[in-house]
Tab-separated table of C-alpha atoms and ligand atoms in Angstrom:
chain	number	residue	atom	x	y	z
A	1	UNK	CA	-71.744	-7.564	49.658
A	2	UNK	CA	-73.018	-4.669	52.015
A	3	UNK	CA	-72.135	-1.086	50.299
A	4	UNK	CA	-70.123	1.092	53.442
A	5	UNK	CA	-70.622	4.549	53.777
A	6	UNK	CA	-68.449	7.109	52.710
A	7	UNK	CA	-66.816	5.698	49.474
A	8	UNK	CA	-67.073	7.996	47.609
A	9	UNK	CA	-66.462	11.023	49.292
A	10	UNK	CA	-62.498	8.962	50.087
A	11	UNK	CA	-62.090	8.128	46.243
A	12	UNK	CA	-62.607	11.618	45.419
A	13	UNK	CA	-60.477	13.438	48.353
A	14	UNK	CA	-57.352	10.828	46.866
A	15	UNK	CA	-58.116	11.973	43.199
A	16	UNK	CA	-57.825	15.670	44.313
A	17	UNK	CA	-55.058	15.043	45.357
A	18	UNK	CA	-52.910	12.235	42.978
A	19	UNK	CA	-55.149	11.787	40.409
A	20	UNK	CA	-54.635	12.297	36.689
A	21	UNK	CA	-55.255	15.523	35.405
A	22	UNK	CA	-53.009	16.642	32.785
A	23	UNK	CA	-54.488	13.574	30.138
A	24	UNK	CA	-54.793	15.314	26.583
A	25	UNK	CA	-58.364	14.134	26.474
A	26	UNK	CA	-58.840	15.918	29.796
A	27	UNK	CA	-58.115	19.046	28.233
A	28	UNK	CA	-61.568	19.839	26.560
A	29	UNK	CA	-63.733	16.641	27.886
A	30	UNK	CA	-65.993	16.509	24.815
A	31	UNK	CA	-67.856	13.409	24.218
A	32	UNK	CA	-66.288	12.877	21.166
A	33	UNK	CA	-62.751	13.437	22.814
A	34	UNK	CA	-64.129	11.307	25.109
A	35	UNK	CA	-64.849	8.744	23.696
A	36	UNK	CA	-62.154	8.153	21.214
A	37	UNK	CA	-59.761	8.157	24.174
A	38	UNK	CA	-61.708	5.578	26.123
A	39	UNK	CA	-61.799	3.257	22.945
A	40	UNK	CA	-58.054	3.442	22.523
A	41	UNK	CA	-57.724	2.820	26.053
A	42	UNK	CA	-59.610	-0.075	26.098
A	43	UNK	CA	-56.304	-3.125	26.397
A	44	UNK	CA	-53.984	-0.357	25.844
A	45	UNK	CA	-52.063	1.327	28.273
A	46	UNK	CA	-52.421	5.088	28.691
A	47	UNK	CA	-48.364	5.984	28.073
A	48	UNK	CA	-48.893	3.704	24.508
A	49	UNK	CA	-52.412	5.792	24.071
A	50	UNK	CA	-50.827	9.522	24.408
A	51	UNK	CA	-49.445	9.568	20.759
A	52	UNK	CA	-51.901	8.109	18.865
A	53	UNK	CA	-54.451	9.789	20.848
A	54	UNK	CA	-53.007	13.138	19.573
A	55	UNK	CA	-52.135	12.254	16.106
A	56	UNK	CA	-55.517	11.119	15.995
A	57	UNK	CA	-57.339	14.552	16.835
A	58	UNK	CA	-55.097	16.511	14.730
A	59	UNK	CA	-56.470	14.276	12.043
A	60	UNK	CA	-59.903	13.835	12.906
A	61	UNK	CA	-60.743	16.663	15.326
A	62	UNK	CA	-64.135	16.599	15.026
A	63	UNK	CA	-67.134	13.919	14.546
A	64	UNK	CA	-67.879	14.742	11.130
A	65	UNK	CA	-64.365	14.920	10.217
A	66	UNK	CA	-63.699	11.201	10.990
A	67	UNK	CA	-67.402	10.267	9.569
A	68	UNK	CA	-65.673	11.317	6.250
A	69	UNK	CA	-62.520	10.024	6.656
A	70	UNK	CA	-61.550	7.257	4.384
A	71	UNK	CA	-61.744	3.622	6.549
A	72	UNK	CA	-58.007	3.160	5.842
A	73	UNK	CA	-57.176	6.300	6.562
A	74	UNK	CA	-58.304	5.708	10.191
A	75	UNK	CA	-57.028	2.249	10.132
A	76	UNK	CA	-53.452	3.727	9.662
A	77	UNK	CA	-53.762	6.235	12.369
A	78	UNK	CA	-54.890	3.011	14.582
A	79	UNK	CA	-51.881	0.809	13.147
A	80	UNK	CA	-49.973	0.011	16.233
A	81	UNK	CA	-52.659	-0.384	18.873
A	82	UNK	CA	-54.363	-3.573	17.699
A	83	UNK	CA	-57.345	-4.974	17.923
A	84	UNK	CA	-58.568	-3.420	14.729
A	85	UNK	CA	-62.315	-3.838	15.371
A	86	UNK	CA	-62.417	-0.702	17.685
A	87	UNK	CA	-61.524	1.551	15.078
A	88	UNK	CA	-63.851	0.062	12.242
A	89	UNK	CA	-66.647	0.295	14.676
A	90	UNK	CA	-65.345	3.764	15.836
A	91	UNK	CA	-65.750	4.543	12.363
A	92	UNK	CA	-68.946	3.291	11.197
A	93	UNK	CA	-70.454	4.841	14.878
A	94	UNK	CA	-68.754	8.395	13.635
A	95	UNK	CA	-70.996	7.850	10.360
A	96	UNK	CA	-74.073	6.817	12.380
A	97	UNK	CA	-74.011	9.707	14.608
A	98	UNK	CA	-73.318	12.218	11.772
A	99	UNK	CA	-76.420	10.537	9.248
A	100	UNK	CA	-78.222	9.903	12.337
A	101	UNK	CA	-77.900	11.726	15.339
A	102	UNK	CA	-77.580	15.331	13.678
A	103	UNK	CA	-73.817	14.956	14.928
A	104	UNK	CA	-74.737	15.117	18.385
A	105	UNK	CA	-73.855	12.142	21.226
A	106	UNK	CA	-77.226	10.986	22.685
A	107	UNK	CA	-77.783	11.691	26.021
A	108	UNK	CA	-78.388	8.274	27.529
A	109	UNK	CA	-76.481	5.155	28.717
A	110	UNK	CA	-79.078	3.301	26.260
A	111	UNK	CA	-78.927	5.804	23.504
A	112	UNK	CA	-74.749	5.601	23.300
A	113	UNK	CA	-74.558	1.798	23.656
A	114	UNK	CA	-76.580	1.813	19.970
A	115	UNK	CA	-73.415	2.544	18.733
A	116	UNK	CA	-71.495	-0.250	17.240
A	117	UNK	CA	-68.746	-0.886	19.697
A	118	UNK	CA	-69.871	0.377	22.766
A	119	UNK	CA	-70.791	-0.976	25.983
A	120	UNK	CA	-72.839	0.061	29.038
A	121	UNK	CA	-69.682	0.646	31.367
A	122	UNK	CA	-67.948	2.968	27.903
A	123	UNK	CA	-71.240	4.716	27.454
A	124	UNK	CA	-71.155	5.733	31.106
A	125	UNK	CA	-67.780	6.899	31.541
A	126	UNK	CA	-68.152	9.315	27.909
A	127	UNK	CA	-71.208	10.211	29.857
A	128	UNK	CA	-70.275	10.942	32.928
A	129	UNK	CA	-66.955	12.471	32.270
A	130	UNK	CA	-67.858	14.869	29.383
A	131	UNK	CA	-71.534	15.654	30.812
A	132	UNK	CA	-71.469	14.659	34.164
A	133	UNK	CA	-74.313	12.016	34.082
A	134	UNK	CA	-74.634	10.107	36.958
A	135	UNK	CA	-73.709	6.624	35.374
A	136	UNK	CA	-71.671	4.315	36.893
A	137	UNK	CA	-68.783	2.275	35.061
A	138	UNK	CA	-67.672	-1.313	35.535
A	139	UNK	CA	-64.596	-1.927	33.815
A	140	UNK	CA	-61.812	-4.540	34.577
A	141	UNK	CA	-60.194	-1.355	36.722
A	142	UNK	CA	-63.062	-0.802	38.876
A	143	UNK	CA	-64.032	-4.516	38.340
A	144	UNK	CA	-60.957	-5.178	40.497
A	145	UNK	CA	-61.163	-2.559	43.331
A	146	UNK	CA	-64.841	-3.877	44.289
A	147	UNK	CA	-63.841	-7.164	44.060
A	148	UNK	CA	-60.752	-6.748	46.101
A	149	UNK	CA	-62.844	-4.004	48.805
A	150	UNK	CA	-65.751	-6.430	48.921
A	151	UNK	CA	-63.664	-9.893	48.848
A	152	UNK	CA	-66.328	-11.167	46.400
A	153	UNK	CA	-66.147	-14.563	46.887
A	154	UNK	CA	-66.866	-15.906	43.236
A	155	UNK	CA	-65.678	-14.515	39.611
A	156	UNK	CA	-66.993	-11.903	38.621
A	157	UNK	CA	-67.697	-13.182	34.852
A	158	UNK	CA	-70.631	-15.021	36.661
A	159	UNK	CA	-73.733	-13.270	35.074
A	160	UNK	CA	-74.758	-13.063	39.251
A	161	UNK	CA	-71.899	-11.745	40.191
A	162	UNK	CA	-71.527	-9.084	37.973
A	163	UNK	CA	-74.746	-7.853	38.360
A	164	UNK	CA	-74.371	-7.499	42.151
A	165	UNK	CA	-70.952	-5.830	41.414
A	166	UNK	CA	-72.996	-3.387	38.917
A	167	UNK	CA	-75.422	-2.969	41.769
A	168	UNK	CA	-72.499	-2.073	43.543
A	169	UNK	CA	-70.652	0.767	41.204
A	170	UNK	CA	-74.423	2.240	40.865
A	171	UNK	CA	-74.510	2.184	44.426
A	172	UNK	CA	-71.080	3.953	45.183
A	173	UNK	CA	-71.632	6.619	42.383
A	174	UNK	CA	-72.022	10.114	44.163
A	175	UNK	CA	-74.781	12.179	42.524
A	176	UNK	CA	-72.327	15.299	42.189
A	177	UNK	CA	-68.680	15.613	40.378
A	178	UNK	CA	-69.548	12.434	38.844
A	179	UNK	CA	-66.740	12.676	35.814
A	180	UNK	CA	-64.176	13.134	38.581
A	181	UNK	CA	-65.574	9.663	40.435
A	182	UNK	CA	-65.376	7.756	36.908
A	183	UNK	CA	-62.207	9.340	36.265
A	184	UNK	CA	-60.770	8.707	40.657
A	185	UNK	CA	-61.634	4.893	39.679
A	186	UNK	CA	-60.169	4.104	36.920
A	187	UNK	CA	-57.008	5.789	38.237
A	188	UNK	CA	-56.945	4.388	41.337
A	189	UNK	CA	-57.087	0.639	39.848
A	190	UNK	CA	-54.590	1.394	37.054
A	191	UNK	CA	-52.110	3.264	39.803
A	192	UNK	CA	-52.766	2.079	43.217
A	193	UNK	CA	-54.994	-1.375	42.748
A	194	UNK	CA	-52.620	-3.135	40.509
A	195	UNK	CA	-52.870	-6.616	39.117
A	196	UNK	CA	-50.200	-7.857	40.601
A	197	UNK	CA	-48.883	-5.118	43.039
A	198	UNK	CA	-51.743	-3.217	45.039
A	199	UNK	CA	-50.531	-0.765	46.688
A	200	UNK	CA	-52.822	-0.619	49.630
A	201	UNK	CA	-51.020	1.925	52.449
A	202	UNK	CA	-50.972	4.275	50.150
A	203	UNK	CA	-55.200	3.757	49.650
A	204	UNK	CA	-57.728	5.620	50.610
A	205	UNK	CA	-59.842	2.382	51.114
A	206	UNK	CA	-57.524	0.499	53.107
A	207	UNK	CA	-58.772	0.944	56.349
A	208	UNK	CA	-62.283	-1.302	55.410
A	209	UNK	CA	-60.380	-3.325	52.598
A	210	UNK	CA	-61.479	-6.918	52.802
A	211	UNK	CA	-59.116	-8.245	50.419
A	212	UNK	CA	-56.528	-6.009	52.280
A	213	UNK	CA	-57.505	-7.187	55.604
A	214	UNK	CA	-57.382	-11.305	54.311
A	215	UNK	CA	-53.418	-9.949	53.664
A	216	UNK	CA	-53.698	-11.520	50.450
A	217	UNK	CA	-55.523	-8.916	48.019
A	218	UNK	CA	-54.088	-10.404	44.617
A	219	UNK	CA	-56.319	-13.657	45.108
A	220	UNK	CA	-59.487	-11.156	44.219
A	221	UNK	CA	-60.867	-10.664	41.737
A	222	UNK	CA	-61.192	-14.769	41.794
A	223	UNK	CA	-60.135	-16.038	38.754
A	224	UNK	CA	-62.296	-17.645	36.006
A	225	UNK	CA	-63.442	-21.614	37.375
A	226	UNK	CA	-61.124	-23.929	35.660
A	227	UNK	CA	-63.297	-26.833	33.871
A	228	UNK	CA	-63.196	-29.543	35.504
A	229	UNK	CA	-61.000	-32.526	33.755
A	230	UNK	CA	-63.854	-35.192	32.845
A	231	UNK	CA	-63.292	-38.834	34.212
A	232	UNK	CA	-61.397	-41.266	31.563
A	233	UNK	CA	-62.689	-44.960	31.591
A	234	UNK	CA	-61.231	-47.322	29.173
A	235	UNK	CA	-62.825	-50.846	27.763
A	236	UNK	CA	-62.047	-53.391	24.740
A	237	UNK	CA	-64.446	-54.077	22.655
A	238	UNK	CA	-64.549	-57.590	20.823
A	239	UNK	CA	-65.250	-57.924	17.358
A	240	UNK	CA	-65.975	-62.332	17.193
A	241	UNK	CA	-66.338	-63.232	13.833
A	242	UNK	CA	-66.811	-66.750	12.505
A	243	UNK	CA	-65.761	-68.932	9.749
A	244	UNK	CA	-68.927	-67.445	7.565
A	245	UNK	CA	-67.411	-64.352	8.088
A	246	UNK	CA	-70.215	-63.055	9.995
A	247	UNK	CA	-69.975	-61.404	13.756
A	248	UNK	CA	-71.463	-61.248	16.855
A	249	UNK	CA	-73.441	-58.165	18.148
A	250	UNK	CA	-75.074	-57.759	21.553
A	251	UNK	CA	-78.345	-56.235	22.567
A	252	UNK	CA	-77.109	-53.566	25.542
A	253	UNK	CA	-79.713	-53.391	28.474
A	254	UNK	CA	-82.114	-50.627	27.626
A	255	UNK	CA	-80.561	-48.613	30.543
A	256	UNK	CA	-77.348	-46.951	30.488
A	257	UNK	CA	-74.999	-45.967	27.963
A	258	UNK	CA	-76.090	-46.977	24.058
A	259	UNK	CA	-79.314	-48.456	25.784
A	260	UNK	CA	-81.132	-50.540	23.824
A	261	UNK	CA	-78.606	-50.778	21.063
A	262	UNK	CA	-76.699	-53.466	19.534
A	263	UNK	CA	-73.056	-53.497	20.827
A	264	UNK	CA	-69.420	-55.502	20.925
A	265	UNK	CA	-69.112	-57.687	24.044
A	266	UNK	CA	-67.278	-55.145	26.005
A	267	UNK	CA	-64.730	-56.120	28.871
A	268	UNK	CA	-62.593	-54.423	31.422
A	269	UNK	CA	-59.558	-53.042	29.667
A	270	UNK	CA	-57.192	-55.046	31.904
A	271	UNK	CA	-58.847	-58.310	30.999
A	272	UNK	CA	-57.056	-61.334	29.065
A	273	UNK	CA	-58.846	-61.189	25.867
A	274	UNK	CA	-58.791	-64.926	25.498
A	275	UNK	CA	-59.718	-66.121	28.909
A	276	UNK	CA	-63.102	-63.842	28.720
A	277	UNK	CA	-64.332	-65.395	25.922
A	278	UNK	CA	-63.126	-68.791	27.119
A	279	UNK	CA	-65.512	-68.483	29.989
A	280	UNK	CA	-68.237	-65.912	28.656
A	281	UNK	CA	-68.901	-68.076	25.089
A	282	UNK	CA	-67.259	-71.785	26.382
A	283	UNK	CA	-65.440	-71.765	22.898
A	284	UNK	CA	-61.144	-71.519	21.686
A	285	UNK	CA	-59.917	-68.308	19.893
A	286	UNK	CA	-58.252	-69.114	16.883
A	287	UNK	CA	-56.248	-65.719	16.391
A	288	UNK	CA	-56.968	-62.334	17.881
A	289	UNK	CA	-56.230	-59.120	16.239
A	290	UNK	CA	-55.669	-55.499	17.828
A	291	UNK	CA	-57.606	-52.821	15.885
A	292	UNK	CA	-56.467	-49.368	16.122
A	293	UNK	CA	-57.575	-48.039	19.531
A	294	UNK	CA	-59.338	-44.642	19.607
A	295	UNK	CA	-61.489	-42.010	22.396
A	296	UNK	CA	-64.705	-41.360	22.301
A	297	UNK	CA	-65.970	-38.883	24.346
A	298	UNK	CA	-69.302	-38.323	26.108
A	299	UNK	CA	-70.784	-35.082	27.639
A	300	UNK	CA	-69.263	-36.344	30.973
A	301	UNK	CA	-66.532	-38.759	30.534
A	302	UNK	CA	-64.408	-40.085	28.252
A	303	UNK	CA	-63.903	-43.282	26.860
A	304	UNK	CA	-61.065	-45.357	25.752
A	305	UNK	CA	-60.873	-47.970	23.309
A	306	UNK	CA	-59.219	-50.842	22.328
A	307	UNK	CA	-61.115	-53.381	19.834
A	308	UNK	CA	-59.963	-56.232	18.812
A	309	UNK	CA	-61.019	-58.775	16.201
A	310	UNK	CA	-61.724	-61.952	17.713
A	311	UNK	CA	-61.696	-65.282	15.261
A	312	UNK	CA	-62.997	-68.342	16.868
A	313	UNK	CA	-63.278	-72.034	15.379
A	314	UNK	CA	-66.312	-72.903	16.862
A	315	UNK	CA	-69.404	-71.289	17.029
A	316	UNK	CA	-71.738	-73.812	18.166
A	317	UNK	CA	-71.394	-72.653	21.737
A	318	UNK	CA	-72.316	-69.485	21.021
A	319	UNK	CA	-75.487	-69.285	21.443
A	320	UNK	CA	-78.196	-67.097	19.516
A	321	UNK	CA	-80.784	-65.322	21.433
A	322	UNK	CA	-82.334	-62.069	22.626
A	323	UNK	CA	-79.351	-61.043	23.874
A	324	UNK	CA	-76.613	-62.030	20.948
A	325	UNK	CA	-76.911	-62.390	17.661
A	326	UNK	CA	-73.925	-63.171	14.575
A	327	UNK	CA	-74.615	-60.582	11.397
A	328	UNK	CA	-73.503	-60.565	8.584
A	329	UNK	CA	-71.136	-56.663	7.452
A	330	UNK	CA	-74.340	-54.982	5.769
A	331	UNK	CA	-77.258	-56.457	8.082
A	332	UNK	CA	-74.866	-55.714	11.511
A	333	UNK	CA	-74.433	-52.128	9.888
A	334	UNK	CA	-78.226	-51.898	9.309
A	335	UNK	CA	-78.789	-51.638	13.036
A	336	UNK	CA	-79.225	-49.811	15.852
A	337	UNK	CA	-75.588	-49.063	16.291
A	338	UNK	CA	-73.708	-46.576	18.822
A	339	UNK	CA	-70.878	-44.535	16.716
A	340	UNK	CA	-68.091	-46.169	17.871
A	341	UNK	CA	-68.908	-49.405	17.026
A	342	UNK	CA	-70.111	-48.698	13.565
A	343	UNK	CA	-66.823	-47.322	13.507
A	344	UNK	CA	-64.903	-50.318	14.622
A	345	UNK	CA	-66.826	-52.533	12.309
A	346	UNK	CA	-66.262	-49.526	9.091
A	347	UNK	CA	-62.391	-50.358	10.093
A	348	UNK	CA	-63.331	-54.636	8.885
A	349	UNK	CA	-63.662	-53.801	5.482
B	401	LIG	S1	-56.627	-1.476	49.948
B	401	LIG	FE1	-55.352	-2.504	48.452
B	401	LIG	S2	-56.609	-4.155	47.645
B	401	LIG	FE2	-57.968	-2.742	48.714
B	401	LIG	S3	-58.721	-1.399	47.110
B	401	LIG	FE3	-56.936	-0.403	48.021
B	401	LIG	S4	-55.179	-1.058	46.774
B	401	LIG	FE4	-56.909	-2.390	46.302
């Protein structure tokens, strides 16, 4: 992501010229004007913003004024615009910055993002519009045109990516008229650099585009990394009891999943339940019950189910030994048991 010269300088010569300038919070660019309008802005869009905005300076025209307003009073001049939060926090920052900042906005990007409810790309637009600071914003606007300029190949909710997109806005900020940059940004995402609909030949960026040049500039920003499905393996699980009553656990091999743990013979989930044990114990089933199948799921797969109880005439055959060994309900749940078996055997009594 190489910065290209003259950015700026074309951002600027289009807001001169199409940009919005007759705003009611462009009227008298306090910070506090300021930065009420840029929290109601914040998932609203400006034509929704226009009467609240107003209503909400003739009632609270000043700091102090809203730092003494009751909080429902402000929550019903907010009613309508949603997401509540902003307006508590605008609130309790109106009372902060009254008790103590002596009323005044402080003059950093640090200093204003102490304020409940404000980030670094808010503080720097109330900066840089009402005092011309040179701080540079990132928000989803400008997020999109220098995703879509650059073609930045990955999202840019990646903690990398976003820094090298901050990097970026820092970079492009000019070091003069820097309200009207903040404000030529925002504009030209929200009018020109849609969502859905960019409308690049009328942009003053087109000619060095990348996301304009692939001819496809709505695939940038790149969206969010869908998780990827995890695998799904399925198995029985055999519960063999005998006439005592008693059943047969096996020691797993200390490697792999539940290693070193007692276990249910396990088989392939397209297996004849019957024939396995036929040949794995050289004994007859006398009646097999299905339990209720269930999924357990591991950090990186999940697994599928289906025990059965297993009741065999003859136990001889089955031989005891390291690696099997027939419990009785208590002493089998007195071991080293993975969850879903202890489960399976919870489901016997
Ligand atoms: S040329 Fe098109 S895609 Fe590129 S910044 Fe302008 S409007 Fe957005």
């Amino acid at each position: 992501m190489q910065p290209v010269e003259n950015f700026a300088p074309r951002v600027l010569a289009w807001f001169d010229e199409h940009g919005r300038k007759n705003l009611p919070w462009q009227e008298s660019k306090t910070p506090y004007r300021v930065w009420i309008s840029e929290i109601m802005l914040q998932q609203t869009q400006v034509t929704t913003v226009i009467p609240y905005y107003q209503k909400f300076m003739t009632s609270f025209p000043t700091v102090e004024a809203l730092a003494d307003a009751e909080q429902d009073e402000v929550l019903a001049h907010w009613s309508g615009l949603g997401y509540y939060a902003r307006a508590r926090n605008m609130h309790k920052a109106a009372k902060m910055l009254v008790d103590e900042f002596d009323s005044e906005f402080p003059q950093t990007v640090e200093g204003v993002c102490e304020l409940p409810g404000i980030g670094r790309s808010t503080a720097a637009a109330i900066l840089s519009i009402s005092r011309g600071v040179q701080a540079a914003i990132l928000d989803g606007n400008v997020k999109r045109v220098l995703a879509r300029f650059h073609a930045v190949p990955t999202w840019p909710g990646e903690k990398k990516t976003e820094n090298a997109m901050w990097e970026l806005a820092e970079h492009y900020m000019p070091s003069e008229r820097c309200g009207d940059y903040t404000q030529a940004m925002m504009d030209l995402g929200a009018t020109l650099c849609t969502r859905s609909k960019p409308q690049c030949l009328l942009c003053p960026l087109q000619s060095d585009c990348q996301a304009r040049l692939s001819q496809d500039p709505t695939q940038f920003p790149i969206r969010k990394p869908k998780k990827a499905a995890k695998p799904e393996k399925s198995i029985q699980l055999l519960v063999l009891v005998n006439q005592q009553g008693q059943c047969l656990l096996e020691k797993r091999p200390s490697t792999g999943i539940w290693g070193g743990l007692w276990s249910l013979p396990e088989l392939a989930s397209d297996e004849s339940v019957v024939l396995h044990i036929e040949q794995r114990f050289a004994t007859q089933v006398s009646a097999v019950t299905p339990l209720s199948p269930f999924r357990h799921t591991f950090s990186h797969y999940h697994l599928d189910i289906s025990p059965s109880k297993i009741e065999i005439a003859d136990t001889k055959q089955v031989m005891e030994g390291e690696k099997y060994q027939w419990f009785n309900q208590q002493d089998a749940m007195a071991q080293g048991l993975p969850a879903p078996v202890r489960s399976i055997l919870e489901q016997l009594n």
